[in-house]
XYZ file of C-alpha atoms in Angstrom:
368
model
C -55.719 -38.268 77.473
C -58.702 -40.847 77.867
C -57.693 -43.884 79.910
C -59.520 -47.097 80.391
C -58.846 -50.720 81.788
C -60.151 -53.637 79.835
C -60.191 -57.580 81.301
C -60.647 -60.315 78.713
C -59.612 -63.771 77.784
C -56.399 -63.140 74.893
C -54.788 -59.897 73.878
C -56.250 -60.395 70.786
C -59.614 -60.036 72.695
C -58.213 -57.205 74.540
C -57.036 -55.290 71.448
C -60.111 -55.708 69.622
C -62.029 -53.969 72.529
C -59.279 -51.205 72.718
C -59.873 -50.709 68.721
C -63.488 -50.351 69.562
C -63.027 -47.820 71.492
C -60.384 -45.588 70.458
C -59.565 -46.902 66.898
C -56.207 -47.819 66.101
C -54.429 -44.908 67.066
C -54.904 -45.954 70.686
C -52.082 -45.879 73.271
C -51.263 -49.093 75.437
C -50.038 -47.814 78.593
C -49.410 -51.638 80.639
C -50.311 -54.878 79.909
C -50.394 -58.031 82.513
C -51.745 -61.601 83.075
C -53.818 -62.203 85.839
C -54.246 -65.756 86.756
C -57.107 -67.125 88.683
C -57.381 -70.326 90.781
C -57.920 -73.733 89.074
C -58.805 -76.952 89.954
C -56.646 -79.037 92.415
C -54.114 -76.506 90.768
C -54.391 -77.512 87.199
C -55.814 -75.361 84.228
C -55.618 -72.284 85.841
C -57.633 -69.824 84.144
C -55.463 -66.678 82.582
C -57.037 -63.456 81.721
C -55.385 -60.139 80.389
C -55.598 -56.821 81.803
C -54.608 -53.939 79.600
C -54.854 -50.170 80.608
C -55.068 -48.070 77.070
C -55.355 -44.029 76.387
C -55.989 -42.173 73.537
C -55.129 -38.484 72.965
C -57.604 -36.406 71.364
C -57.132 -34.456 68.387
C -55.778 -30.630 69.387
C -57.680 -28.110 67.198
C -55.416 -26.118 65.702
C -55.519 -22.596 65.271
C -54.667 -21.111 62.083
C -51.923 -18.244 62.443
C -51.408 -15.640 60.097
C -48.870 -16.419 57.347
C -45.686 -14.339 58.642
C -45.913 -16.308 62.087
C -46.103 -19.651 60.504
C -42.971 -18.405 58.285
C -40.910 -17.697 61.203
C -42.417 -20.159 64.281
C -41.055 -23.261 63.354
C -41.695 -24.885 66.572
C -45.144 -26.718 66.087
C -44.488 -28.290 62.765
C -41.694 -30.147 64.384
C -43.861 -30.851 67.329
C -46.025 -32.617 64.868
C -43.463 -34.104 63.246
C -42.513 -35.826 66.350
C -46.002 -36.785 67.352
C -46.327 -38.380 64.336
C -43.321 -40.429 64.869
C -44.658 -41.744 68.202
C -48.034 -42.960 67.047
C -46.287 -45.030 64.254
C -44.185 -46.349 66.342
C -46.885 -47.310 69.295
C -49.264 -48.594 66.025
C -45.551 -51.198 65.621
C -45.810 -52.096 69.077
C -49.530 -52.625 69.143
C -48.848 -55.242 66.402
C -45.767 -57.050 68.126
C -48.479 -57.385 71.007
C -51.387 -58.619 68.950
C -48.934 -61.656 67.243
C -47.465 -62.210 70.991
C -50.452 -62.605 72.040
C -51.772 -65.578 69.197
C -51.672 -68.249 71.793
C -52.565 -66.494 74.691
C -55.370 -68.991 75.410
C -52.916 -72.121 75.490
C -50.871 -72.800 78.760
C -47.468 -71.821 79.016
C -45.631 -75.304 78.475
C -47.332 -75.352 74.923
C -46.152 -71.903 73.803
C -42.542 -72.507 72.724
C -43.802 -75.238 70.601
C -46.492 -73.275 69.163
C -43.915 -70.351 68.631
C -41.603 -73.099 66.794
C -44.024 -73.473 64.427
C -45.358 -70.072 63.811
C -41.730 -69.458 63.206
C -42.210 -72.435 60.527
C -44.834 -69.913 59.013
C -47.206 -73.012 59.217
C -50.916 -71.823 58.860
C -52.783 -70.526 61.808
C -55.354 -72.892 61.295
C -52.700 -75.936 61.397
C -50.932 -74.346 64.697
C -54.537 -73.650 66.603
C -55.393 -77.623 65.402
C -52.056 -79.053 67.030
C -52.513 -76.584 70.069
C -56.088 -77.417 70.664
C -55.536 -81.283 70.306
C -52.265 -81.168 72.595
C -54.230 -79.181 75.484
C -57.027 -81.718 74.791
C -54.951 -84.473 75.824
C -52.941 -82.402 78.859
C -56.538 -81.866 80.391
C -57.677 -85.318 80.085
C -54.508 -87.054 81.701
C -54.687 -83.866 84.037
C -51.130 -83.271 83.908
C -48.545 -81.497 81.526
C -47.212 -83.161 78.722
C -43.534 -83.034 77.751
C -41.758 -81.388 74.721
C -41.086 -85.084 73.370
C -44.675 -85.793 74.279
C -46.188 -82.939 72.417
C -43.998 -83.470 69.493
C -45.191 -86.603 68.976
C -49.273 -85.607 69.535
C -47.928 -83.072 66.689
C -46.516 -85.647 64.237
C -49.705 -87.682 64.551
C -52.178 -85.269 64.031
C -50.229 -83.973 60.844
C -49.873 -87.214 59.393
C -53.526 -87.507 59.909
C -54.405 -84.251 58.044
C -52.143 -84.884 55.616
C -52.332 -88.958 54.505
C -55.497 -88.640 52.054
C -52.810 -86.398 49.617
C -51.000 -88.545 47.083
C -46.990 -88.010 47.618
C -44.279 -89.568 46.013
C -42.287 -89.032 42.249
C -43.521 -89.946 38.811
C -45.677 -93.176 38.660
C -43.722 -94.557 35.505
C -47.189 -95.233 34.219
C -47.367 -92.474 31.860
C -45.077 -91.564 28.863
C -45.468 -87.894 29.228
C -43.850 -85.756 32.293
C -45.096 -82.500 31.994
C -43.216 -79.548 34.749
C -44.783 -76.089 34.932
C -43.785 -73.167 36.817
C -42.619 -69.941 37.014
C -39.544 -68.436 35.925
C -36.651 -68.663 38.370
C -37.668 -71.828 40.409
C -35.430 -74.601 38.983
C -37.725 -75.933 36.456
C -35.036 -77.721 34.098
C -32.305 -78.609 36.519
C -35.348 -80.448 38.299
C -36.202 -82.213 35.067
C -32.812 -83.164 34.773
C -32.690 -84.524 38.151
C -35.894 -86.803 37.446
C -34.714 -87.542 34.027
C -31.184 -89.210 35.265
C -32.938 -91.013 38.139
C -35.051 -92.725 35.486
C -32.264 -93.235 33.094
C -29.934 -94.391 35.830
C -32.118 -96.589 38.242
C -35.023 -97.427 35.996
C -32.961 -97.683 32.515
C -35.791 -96.033 30.835
C -34.918 -94.720 27.294
C -35.857 -91.106 27.377
C -36.263 -87.879 25.665
C -36.803 -84.039 26.416
C -39.107 -81.636 24.757
C -38.665 -78.074 25.328
C -41.733 -75.231 24.800
C -39.309 -72.900 26.388
C -37.888 -70.520 23.253
C -38.227 -67.291 24.687
C -34.423 -68.065 26.516
C -31.522 -69.212 24.440
C -29.777 -69.896 27.847
C -32.815 -72.252 28.531
C -32.468 -74.307 25.122
C -28.758 -74.840 25.690
C -29.040 -75.575 29.543
C -31.311 -78.319 28.817
C -29.291 -79.614 25.465
C -26.363 -80.072 28.236
C -28.024 -82.172 30.410
C -29.825 -84.074 27.224
C -26.108 -84.507 26.120
C -24.793 -85.598 29.359
C -27.726 -88.384 29.218
C -27.283 -89.116 25.558
C -30.891 -88.376 25.016
C -32.723 -86.512 21.847
C -34.024 -82.771 22.160
C -36.672 -81.292 20.270
C -37.976 -77.783 20.476
C -41.496 -76.878 19.914
C -42.511 -73.583 18.889
C -46.139 -73.954 18.583
C -48.439 -77.007 18.783
C -47.926 -78.441 15.594
C -43.916 -78.480 16.538
C -45.008 -80.119 19.485
C -47.198 -82.865 17.760
C -43.983 -83.371 15.522
C -41.752 -83.900 18.613
C -44.816 -86.773 19.947
C -44.144 -88.512 16.794
C -40.301 -88.237 16.846
C -40.111 -89.616 19.922
C -42.562 -91.984 20.088
C -40.563 -95.286 20.514
C -39.179 -93.758 23.622
C -40.346 -94.936 27.384
C -40.566 -90.903 28.635
C -40.822 -87.927 27.363
C -39.980 -84.814 29.449
C -41.614 -81.497 28.826
C -39.922 -78.013 29.556
C -42.266 -75.675 29.728
C -41.529 -71.658 29.440
C -40.619 -70.112 32.870
C -43.176 -66.859 32.831
C -44.847 -64.921 35.204
C -47.374 -66.828 35.273
C -49.534 -64.618 37.358
C -50.956 -63.334 33.943
C -53.383 -65.423 32.853
C -53.024 -65.346 29.020
C -49.606 -67.383 29.500
C -51.522 -70.191 31.337
C -53.470 -70.064 28.488
C -50.885 -70.008 25.854
C -50.030 -73.324 27.057
C -53.311 -74.627 27.044
C -52.868 -74.329 23.044
C -49.507 -75.790 23.228
C -49.547 -78.859 24.852
C -51.811 -81.438 24.533
C -52.788 -81.999 28.084
C -55.418 -85.028 26.941
C -52.213 -87.082 26.048
C -51.125 -90.237 28.701
C -49.473 -86.939 30.899
C -48.129 -86.660 33.855
C -48.266 -82.866 35.209
C -46.574 -81.063 38.089
C -46.560 -77.844 39.329
C -43.158 -76.439 40.547
C -43.098 -73.825 42.923
C -39.458 -71.812 45.074
C -39.838 -72.392 48.653
C -38.263 -69.182 49.056
C -41.303 -67.725 47.128
C -43.432 -65.582 49.378
C -46.499 -67.598 50.353
C -48.844 -64.998 48.795
C -47.170 -65.350 45.712
C -46.870 -69.232 45.463
C -50.989 -69.195 45.963
C -51.368 -66.793 43.370
C -49.024 -68.841 40.725
C -51.395 -72.086 41.915
C -54.666 -70.400 41.620
C -53.736 -69.783 37.791
C -52.847 -73.228 37.213
C -56.178 -74.895 39.004
C -57.841 -74.915 35.560
C -54.973 -77.571 34.556
C -54.652 -81.234 35.544
C -51.915 -80.812 38.281
C -50.560 -84.030 39.448
C -48.516 -83.055 42.339
C -46.238 -80.136 43.471
C -42.371 -80.384 43.084
C -40.912 -78.078 45.629
C -37.308 -76.622 45.341
C -34.450 -74.563 47.079
C -35.630 -76.167 50.223
C -32.102 -75.875 51.617
C -32.489 -72.191 50.814
C -34.611 -71.161 53.429
C -35.545 -71.984 56.952
C -39.071 -72.075 56.978
C -41.158 -74.735 55.347
C -44.430 -74.327 56.768
C -45.758 -72.621 53.338
C -45.430 -76.078 51.798
C -47.671 -77.993 54.098
C -50.051 -74.836 53.863
C -50.612 -75.053 49.805
C -50.610 -78.423 49.932
C -53.598 -78.336 52.513
C -55.364 -75.508 50.790
C -55.207 -76.984 47.672
C -55.698 -80.836 48.576
C -52.571 -81.192 46.267
C -49.576 -83.542 47.510
C -45.984 -83.499 46.720
C -43.736 -85.512 44.498
C -40.333 -84.304 45.062
C -38.090 -81.432 46.875
C -35.090 -80.519 45.885
C -32.079 -79.325 48.117
C -29.088 -78.240 46.492
C -27.717 -77.891 42.568
C -26.125 -81.572 41.894
C -27.966 -83.767 39.092
C -29.296 -85.893 40.233
C -28.201 -86.231 43.906
C -30.094 -83.280 45.312
C -33.337 -84.452 44.533
C -35.160 -86.149 47.261
C -38.990 -88.147 46.565
C -41.588 -86.606 48.893
C -42.536 -88.557 51.455
C -45.171 -87.444 54.283
C -43.205 -88.656 57.037
C -39.599 -86.876 56.391
C -41.181 -83.640 55.093
C -42.966 -83.708 58.721
C -39.490 -84.669 60.203
C -37.945 -81.388 58.399
C -40.715 -79.387 59.484
C -40.363 -80.250 63.016
C -36.623 -80.260 63.235
C -35.266 -78.128 66.063
C -38.700 -78.177 67.689
C -37.259 -80.007 70.418
C -35.030 -77.427 71.664
C -37.619 -74.876 71.212
């Protein structure tokens, strides 16, 4: 086995050096954090010392067929080696992840690790870490958990303050709600409509373009009956125009679109041909926080050609990590209108407020 010692500022840097010499099949034999003396006892410099090794491939001799058939020890040995190498790769990946914050003081790591658990983007986490560390260097002292949280909250407030937050404006007549199947679109529409009727005393109506699922139409009818509001079904653009004409005397018209697999662009194009987006309309994209962030990002990408005003995030109560909400808002420059945390209509609906959402994100960090 070839062995080599590496010294680097961070574990990530050390791993990159290991990979450059030995590739992904390297074996980490040991790793240590070496601390050098700092100025007046503060800001001690930490380095990572890693010893890595690599087994050179053994040239296997081809045995005669009758020997291969009777001697089964070699294939078994190969399987064990392969299993060990897979385990080593897994451990290497875990070490890489745990060393993500190697450049930051130990006092900062609990908060940064907590935010990582909330699935906040690495970009935002490192912004927070650098901001707190800058304050520590300026004041030449460690910061308490409470002080760290306040700096993190201030930074995030500044980062997202330019985005729009809050529910429907009541200045536009048509409320168009878009989103993939399974995100709770119809229930969310009912919650918003009930608030508009009961709290704002608006005359409301519904148009559904979800003609693919009978259950969806019946669900909307049930909510509409409870709210004593009319419902129209639009199978095509002409039906949509007729529905608009029938409801011209209402204050607000809520449009429930079909829940489809919007990873396929053709379904988004269908919406463009069915709905007149030039109307006096607000459009919202509904996303379930329980979905993978990559899948949510794919959906958003498909809808970038439509005038999306704000996001509506659903099923917040069904996940322990809400960082992806902030990641999507940051990446696409789109704020939030509402988030839902249950099935009750209209109770389990909260109008998006940045300060409250940050409080949710950081809840529990004081105990990290």
